[in-house]
mmCIF file of C-alpha atoms in Angstrom:
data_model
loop_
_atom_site.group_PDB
_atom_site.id
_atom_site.type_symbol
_atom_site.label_atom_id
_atom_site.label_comp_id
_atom_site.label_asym_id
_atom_site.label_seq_id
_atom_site.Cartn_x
_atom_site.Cartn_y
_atom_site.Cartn_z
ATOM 1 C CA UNK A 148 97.222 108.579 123.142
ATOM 2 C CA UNK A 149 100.250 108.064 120.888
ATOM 3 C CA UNK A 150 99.164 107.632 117.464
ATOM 4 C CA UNK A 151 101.341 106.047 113.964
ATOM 5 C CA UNK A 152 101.962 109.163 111.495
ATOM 6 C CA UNK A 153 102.714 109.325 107.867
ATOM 7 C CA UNK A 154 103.970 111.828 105.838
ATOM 8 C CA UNK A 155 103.483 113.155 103.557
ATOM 9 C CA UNK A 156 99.399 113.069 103.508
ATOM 10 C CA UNK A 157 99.566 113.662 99.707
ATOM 11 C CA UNK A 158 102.274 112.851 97.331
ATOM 12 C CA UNK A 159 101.533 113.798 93.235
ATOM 13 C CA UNK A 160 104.723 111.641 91.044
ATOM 14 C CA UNK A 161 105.631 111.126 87.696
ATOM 15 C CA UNK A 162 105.493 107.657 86.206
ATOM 16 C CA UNK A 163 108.527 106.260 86.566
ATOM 17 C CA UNK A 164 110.064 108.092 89.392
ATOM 18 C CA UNK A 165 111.140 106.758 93.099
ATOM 19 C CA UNK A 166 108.900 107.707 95.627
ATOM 20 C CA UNK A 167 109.784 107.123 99.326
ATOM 21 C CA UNK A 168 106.373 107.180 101.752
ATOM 22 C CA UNK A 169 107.766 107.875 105.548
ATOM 23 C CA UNK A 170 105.855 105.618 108.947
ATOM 24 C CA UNK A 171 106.845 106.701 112.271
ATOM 25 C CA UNK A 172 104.954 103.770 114.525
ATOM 26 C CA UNK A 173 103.904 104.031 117.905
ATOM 27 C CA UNK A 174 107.249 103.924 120.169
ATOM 28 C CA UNK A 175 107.369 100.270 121.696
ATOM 29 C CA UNK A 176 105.413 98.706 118.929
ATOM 30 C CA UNK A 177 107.358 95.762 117.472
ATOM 31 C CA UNK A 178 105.171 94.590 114.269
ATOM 32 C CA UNK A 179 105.068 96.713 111.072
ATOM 33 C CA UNK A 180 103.221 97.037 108.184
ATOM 34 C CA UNK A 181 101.805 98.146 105.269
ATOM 35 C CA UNK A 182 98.561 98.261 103.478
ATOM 36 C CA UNK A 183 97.284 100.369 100.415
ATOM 37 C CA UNK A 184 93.668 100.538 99.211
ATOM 38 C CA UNK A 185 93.131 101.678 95.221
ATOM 39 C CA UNK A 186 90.385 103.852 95.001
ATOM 40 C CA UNK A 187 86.926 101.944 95.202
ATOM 41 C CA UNK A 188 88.581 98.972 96.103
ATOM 42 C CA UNK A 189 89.718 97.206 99.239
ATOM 43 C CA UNK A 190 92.358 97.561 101.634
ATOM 44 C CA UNK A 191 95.093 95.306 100.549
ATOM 45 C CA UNK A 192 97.906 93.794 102.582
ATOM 46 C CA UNK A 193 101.674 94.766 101.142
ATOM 47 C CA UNK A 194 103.956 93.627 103.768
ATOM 48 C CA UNK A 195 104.926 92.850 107.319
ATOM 49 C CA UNK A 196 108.094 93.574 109.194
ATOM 50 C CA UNK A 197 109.329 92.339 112.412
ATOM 51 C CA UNK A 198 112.577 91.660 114.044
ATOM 52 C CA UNK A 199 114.433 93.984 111.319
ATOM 53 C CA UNK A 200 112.709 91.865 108.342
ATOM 54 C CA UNK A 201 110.096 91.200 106.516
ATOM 55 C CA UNK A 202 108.232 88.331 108.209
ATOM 56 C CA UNK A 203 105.505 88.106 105.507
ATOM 57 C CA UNK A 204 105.099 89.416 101.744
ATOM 58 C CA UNK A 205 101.939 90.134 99.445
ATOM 59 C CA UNK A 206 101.849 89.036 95.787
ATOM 60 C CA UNK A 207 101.412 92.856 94.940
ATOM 61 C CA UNK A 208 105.007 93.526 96.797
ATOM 62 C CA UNK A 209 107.419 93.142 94.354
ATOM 63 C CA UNK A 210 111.036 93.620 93.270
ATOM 64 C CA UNK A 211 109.640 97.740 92.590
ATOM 65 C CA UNK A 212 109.202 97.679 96.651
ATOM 66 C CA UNK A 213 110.921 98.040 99.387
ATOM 67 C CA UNK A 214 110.782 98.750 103.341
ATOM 68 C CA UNK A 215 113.248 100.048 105.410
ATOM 69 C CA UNK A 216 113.500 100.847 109.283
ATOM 70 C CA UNK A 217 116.783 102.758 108.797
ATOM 71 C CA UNK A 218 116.458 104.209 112.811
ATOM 72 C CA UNK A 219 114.635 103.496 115.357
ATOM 73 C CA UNK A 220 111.782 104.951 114.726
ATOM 74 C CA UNK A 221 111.600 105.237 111.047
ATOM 75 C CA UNK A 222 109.594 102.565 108.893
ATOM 76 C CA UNK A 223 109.648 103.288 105.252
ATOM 77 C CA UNK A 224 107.996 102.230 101.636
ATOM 78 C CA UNK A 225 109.663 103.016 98.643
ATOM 79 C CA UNK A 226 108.486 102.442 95.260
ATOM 80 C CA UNK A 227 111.593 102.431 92.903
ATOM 81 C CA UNK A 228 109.883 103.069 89.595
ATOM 82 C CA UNK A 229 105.978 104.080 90.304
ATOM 83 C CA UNK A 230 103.282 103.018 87.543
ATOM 84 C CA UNK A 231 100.189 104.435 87.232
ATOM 85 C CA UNK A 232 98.721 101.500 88.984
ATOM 86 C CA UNK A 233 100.424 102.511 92.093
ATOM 87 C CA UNK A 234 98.159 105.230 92.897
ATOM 88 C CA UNK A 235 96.655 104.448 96.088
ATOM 89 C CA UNK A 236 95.899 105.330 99.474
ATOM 90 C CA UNK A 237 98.680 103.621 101.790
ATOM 91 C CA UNK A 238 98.418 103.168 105.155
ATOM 92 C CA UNK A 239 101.587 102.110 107.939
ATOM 93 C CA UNK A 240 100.199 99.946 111.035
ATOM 94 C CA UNK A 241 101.801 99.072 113.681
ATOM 95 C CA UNK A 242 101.253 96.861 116.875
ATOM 96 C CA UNK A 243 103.188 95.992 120.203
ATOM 97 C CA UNK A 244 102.872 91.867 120.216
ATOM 98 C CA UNK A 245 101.579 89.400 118.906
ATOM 99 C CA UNK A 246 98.142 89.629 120.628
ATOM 100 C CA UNK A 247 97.472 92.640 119.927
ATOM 101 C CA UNK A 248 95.703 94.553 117.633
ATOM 102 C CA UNK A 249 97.011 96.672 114.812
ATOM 103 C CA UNK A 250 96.922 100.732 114.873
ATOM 104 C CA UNK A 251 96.520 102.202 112.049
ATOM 105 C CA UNK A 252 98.048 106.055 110.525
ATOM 106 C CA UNK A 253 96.303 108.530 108.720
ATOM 107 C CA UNK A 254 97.289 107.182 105.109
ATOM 108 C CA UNK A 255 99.585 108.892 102.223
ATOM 109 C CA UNK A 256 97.398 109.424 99.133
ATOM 110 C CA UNK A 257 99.512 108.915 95.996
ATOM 111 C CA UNK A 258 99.045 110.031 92.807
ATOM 112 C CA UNK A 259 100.879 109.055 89.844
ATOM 113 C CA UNK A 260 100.347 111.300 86.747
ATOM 114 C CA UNK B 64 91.901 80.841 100.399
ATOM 115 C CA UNK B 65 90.701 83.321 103.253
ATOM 116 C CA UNK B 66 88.049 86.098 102.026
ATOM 117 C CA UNK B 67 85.643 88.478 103.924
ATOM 118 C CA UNK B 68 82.772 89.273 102.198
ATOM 119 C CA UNK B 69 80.466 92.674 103.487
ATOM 120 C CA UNK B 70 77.522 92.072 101.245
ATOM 121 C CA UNK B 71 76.571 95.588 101.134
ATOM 122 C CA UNK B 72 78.578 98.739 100.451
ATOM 123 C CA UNK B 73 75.702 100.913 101.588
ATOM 124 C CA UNK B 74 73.024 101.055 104.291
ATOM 125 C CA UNK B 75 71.220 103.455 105.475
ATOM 126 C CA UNK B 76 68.974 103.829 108.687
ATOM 127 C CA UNK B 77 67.208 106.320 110.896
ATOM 128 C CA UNK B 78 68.341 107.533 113.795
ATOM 129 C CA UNK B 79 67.497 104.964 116.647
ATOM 130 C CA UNK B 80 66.587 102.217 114.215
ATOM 131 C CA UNK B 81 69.063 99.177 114.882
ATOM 132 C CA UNK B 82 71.796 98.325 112.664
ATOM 133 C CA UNK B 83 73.443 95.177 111.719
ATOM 134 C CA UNK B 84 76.139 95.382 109.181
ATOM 135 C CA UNK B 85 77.316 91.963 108.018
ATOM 136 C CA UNK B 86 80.551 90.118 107.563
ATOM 137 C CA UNK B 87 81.275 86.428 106.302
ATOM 138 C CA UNK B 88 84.445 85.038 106.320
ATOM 139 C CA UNK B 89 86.069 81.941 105.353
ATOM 140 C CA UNK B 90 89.307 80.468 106.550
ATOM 141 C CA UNK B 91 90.673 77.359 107.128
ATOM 142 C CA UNK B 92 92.083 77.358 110.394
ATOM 143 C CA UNK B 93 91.021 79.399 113.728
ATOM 144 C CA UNK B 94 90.945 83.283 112.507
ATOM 145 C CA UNK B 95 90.385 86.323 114.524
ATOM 146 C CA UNK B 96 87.874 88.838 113.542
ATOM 147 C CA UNK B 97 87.897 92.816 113.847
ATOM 148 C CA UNK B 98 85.683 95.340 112.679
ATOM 149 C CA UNK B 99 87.872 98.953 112.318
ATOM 150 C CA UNK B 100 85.782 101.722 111.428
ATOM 151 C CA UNK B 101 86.592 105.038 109.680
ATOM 152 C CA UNK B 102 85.098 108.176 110.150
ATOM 153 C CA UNK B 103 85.004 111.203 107.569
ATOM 154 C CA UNK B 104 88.905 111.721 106.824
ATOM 155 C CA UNK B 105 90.283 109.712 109.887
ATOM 156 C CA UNK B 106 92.391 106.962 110.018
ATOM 157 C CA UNK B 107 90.892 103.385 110.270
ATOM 158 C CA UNK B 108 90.482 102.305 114.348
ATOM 159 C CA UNK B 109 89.966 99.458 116.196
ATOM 160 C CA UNK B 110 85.970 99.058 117.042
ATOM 161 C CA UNK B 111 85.764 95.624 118.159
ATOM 162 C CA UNK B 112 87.668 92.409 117.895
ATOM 163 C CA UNK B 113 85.929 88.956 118.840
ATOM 164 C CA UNK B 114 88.175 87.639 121.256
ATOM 165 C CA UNK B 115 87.670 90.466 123.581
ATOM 166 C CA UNK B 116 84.071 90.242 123.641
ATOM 167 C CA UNK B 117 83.195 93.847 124.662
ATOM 168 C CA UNK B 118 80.748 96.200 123.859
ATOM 169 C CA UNK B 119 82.347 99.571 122.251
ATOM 170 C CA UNK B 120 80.018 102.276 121.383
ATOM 171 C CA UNK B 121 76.799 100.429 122.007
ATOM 172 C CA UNK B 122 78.194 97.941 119.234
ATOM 173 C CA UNK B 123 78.506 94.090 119.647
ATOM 174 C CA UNK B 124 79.627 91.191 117.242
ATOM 175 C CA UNK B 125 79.589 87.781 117.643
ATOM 176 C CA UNK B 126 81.967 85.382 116.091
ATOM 177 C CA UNK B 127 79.545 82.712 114.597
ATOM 178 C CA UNK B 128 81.938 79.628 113.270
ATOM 179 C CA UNK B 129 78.978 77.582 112.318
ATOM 180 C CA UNK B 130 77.809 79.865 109.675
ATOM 181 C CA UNK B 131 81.111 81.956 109.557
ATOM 182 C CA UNK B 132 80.167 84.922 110.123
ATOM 183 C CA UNK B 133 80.936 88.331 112.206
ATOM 184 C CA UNK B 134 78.413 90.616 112.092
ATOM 185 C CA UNK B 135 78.280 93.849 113.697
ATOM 186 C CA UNK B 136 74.796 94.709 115.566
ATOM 187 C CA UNK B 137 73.833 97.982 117.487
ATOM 188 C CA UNK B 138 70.017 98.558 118.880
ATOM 189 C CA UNK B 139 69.551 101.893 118.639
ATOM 190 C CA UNK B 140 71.876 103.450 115.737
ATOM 191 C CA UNK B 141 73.011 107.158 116.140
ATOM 192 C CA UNK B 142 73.725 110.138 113.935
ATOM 193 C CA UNK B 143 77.690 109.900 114.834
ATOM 194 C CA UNK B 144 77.350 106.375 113.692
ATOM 195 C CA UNK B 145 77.796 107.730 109.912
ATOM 196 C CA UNK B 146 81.120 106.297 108.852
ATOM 197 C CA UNK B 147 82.445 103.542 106.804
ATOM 198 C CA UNK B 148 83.091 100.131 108.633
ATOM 199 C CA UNK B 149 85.315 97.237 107.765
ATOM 200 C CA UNK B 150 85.379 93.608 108.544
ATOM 201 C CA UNK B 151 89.079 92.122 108.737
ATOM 202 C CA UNK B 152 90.300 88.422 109.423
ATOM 203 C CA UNK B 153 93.677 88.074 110.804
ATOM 204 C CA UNK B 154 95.408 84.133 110.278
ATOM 205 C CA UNK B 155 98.594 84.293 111.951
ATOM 206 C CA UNK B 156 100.317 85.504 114.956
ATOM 207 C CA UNK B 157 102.051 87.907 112.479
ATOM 208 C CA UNK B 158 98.930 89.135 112.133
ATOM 209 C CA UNK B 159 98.258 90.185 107.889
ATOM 210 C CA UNK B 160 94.686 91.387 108.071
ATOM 211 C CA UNK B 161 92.787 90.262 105.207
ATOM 212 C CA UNK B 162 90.120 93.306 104.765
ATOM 213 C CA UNK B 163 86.118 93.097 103.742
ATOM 214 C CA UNK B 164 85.479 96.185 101.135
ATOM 215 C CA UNK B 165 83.454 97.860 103.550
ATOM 216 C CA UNK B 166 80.199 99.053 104.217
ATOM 217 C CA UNK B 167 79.601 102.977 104.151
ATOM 218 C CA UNK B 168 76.821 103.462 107.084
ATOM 219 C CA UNK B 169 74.587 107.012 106.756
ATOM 220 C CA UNK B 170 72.549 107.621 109.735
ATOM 221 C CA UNK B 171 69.689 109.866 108.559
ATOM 222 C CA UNK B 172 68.245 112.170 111.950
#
């Protein structure tokens, strides 16, 4: 069964420095997003991407974030200058229409010392 | 404002005792309910969502609107059961989930 995967699983960054979390969604899927979940806390919704843009944004995704689908099969988070309050489990999802339900990846744990 | 709310972040049963984990929700307009569960260091999957009305792994919910609520019920709970299960609501066609905090389920032999 074809499954979303992110890389890295674990990423350990310096305040302050870019870090770029990589999403390769299932092939035909359509719908894109991104969730994180802070330790102890619950999943949160950062942002949605459809049609080459973001279709919906979070109050936690500001001007430090970005997404990308530079290819075609690509979908990327980057985090221009990471705070400590960044650190977080973040998970890619991804679904084929609108009907359907969202499939989840593994998650990229990062760490910001 | 839309909210799910999983009153507990812990139960724990025995082995063939039934299960009910709970999930309230409030939203304004027609939402769709899901429970994903997550097993020891695996990704969050689908369990169940309301509009499909099945059965998965001896586990049913049903979408009360009346008391707004989505709770997920098995008979006869099982050791593999153990794992941590979320409640979502999803608004929109473009389909942000809007996550409970969970409820971490131990199911003693």
């Amino acid at each position: 069964e074809p499954e979303v995967t992110q890389t890295p699983s674990h990423q350990v960054t310096q305040m302050g420095q870019e870090v770029i979390l990589r999403c390769v969604p299932i092939s035909n899927h359509l719908y894109f997003y991104w969730y994180r979940q802070i330790l102890g806390q619950k999943v949160e919704f950062l942002v949605s991407f459809y049609n080459n843009e973001i279709s919906e944004k979070s109050e936690i995704f500001d001007d430090q974030f970005s997404v990308e689908r530079p290819d075609g099969s690509n979908f990327t988070l980057k985090i221009r200058s990471t705070k400590l309050e960044d650190s977080a489990m973040y998970f890619c999802a991804s679904k084929r229409e609108e009907n359907q339900p969202q499939h989840f990846g593994d998650g990229t744990r990062l760490s910001i010392l | 404002a839309q909210r799910v709310t999983q009153p507990e972040k812990l139960l724990s049963v025995f082995k063939g005792a039934p299960v009910e984990l709970k999930c309230n929700y409030s939203y304004s307009g027609s939402p769709e309910l899901f429970w994903y569960v997550q097993y020891s260091r695996q990704r969050l999957q689908l369990l169940l969502r309301h509009i499909s009305r099945e059965s998965i792994k001896g586990f049913t919910a049903d979408l009360n609107k009346g008391e707004t609520s989505f709770h997920l019920k098995k008979p006869f709970a099982q050791e593999e059961d153990s794992a941590m299960y979320y409640c979502a609501l999803s608004g929109s066609t473009l389909g942000r989930l809007y996550f409970g905090r969970g409820t971490q389920l131990t199911v003693w032999p």
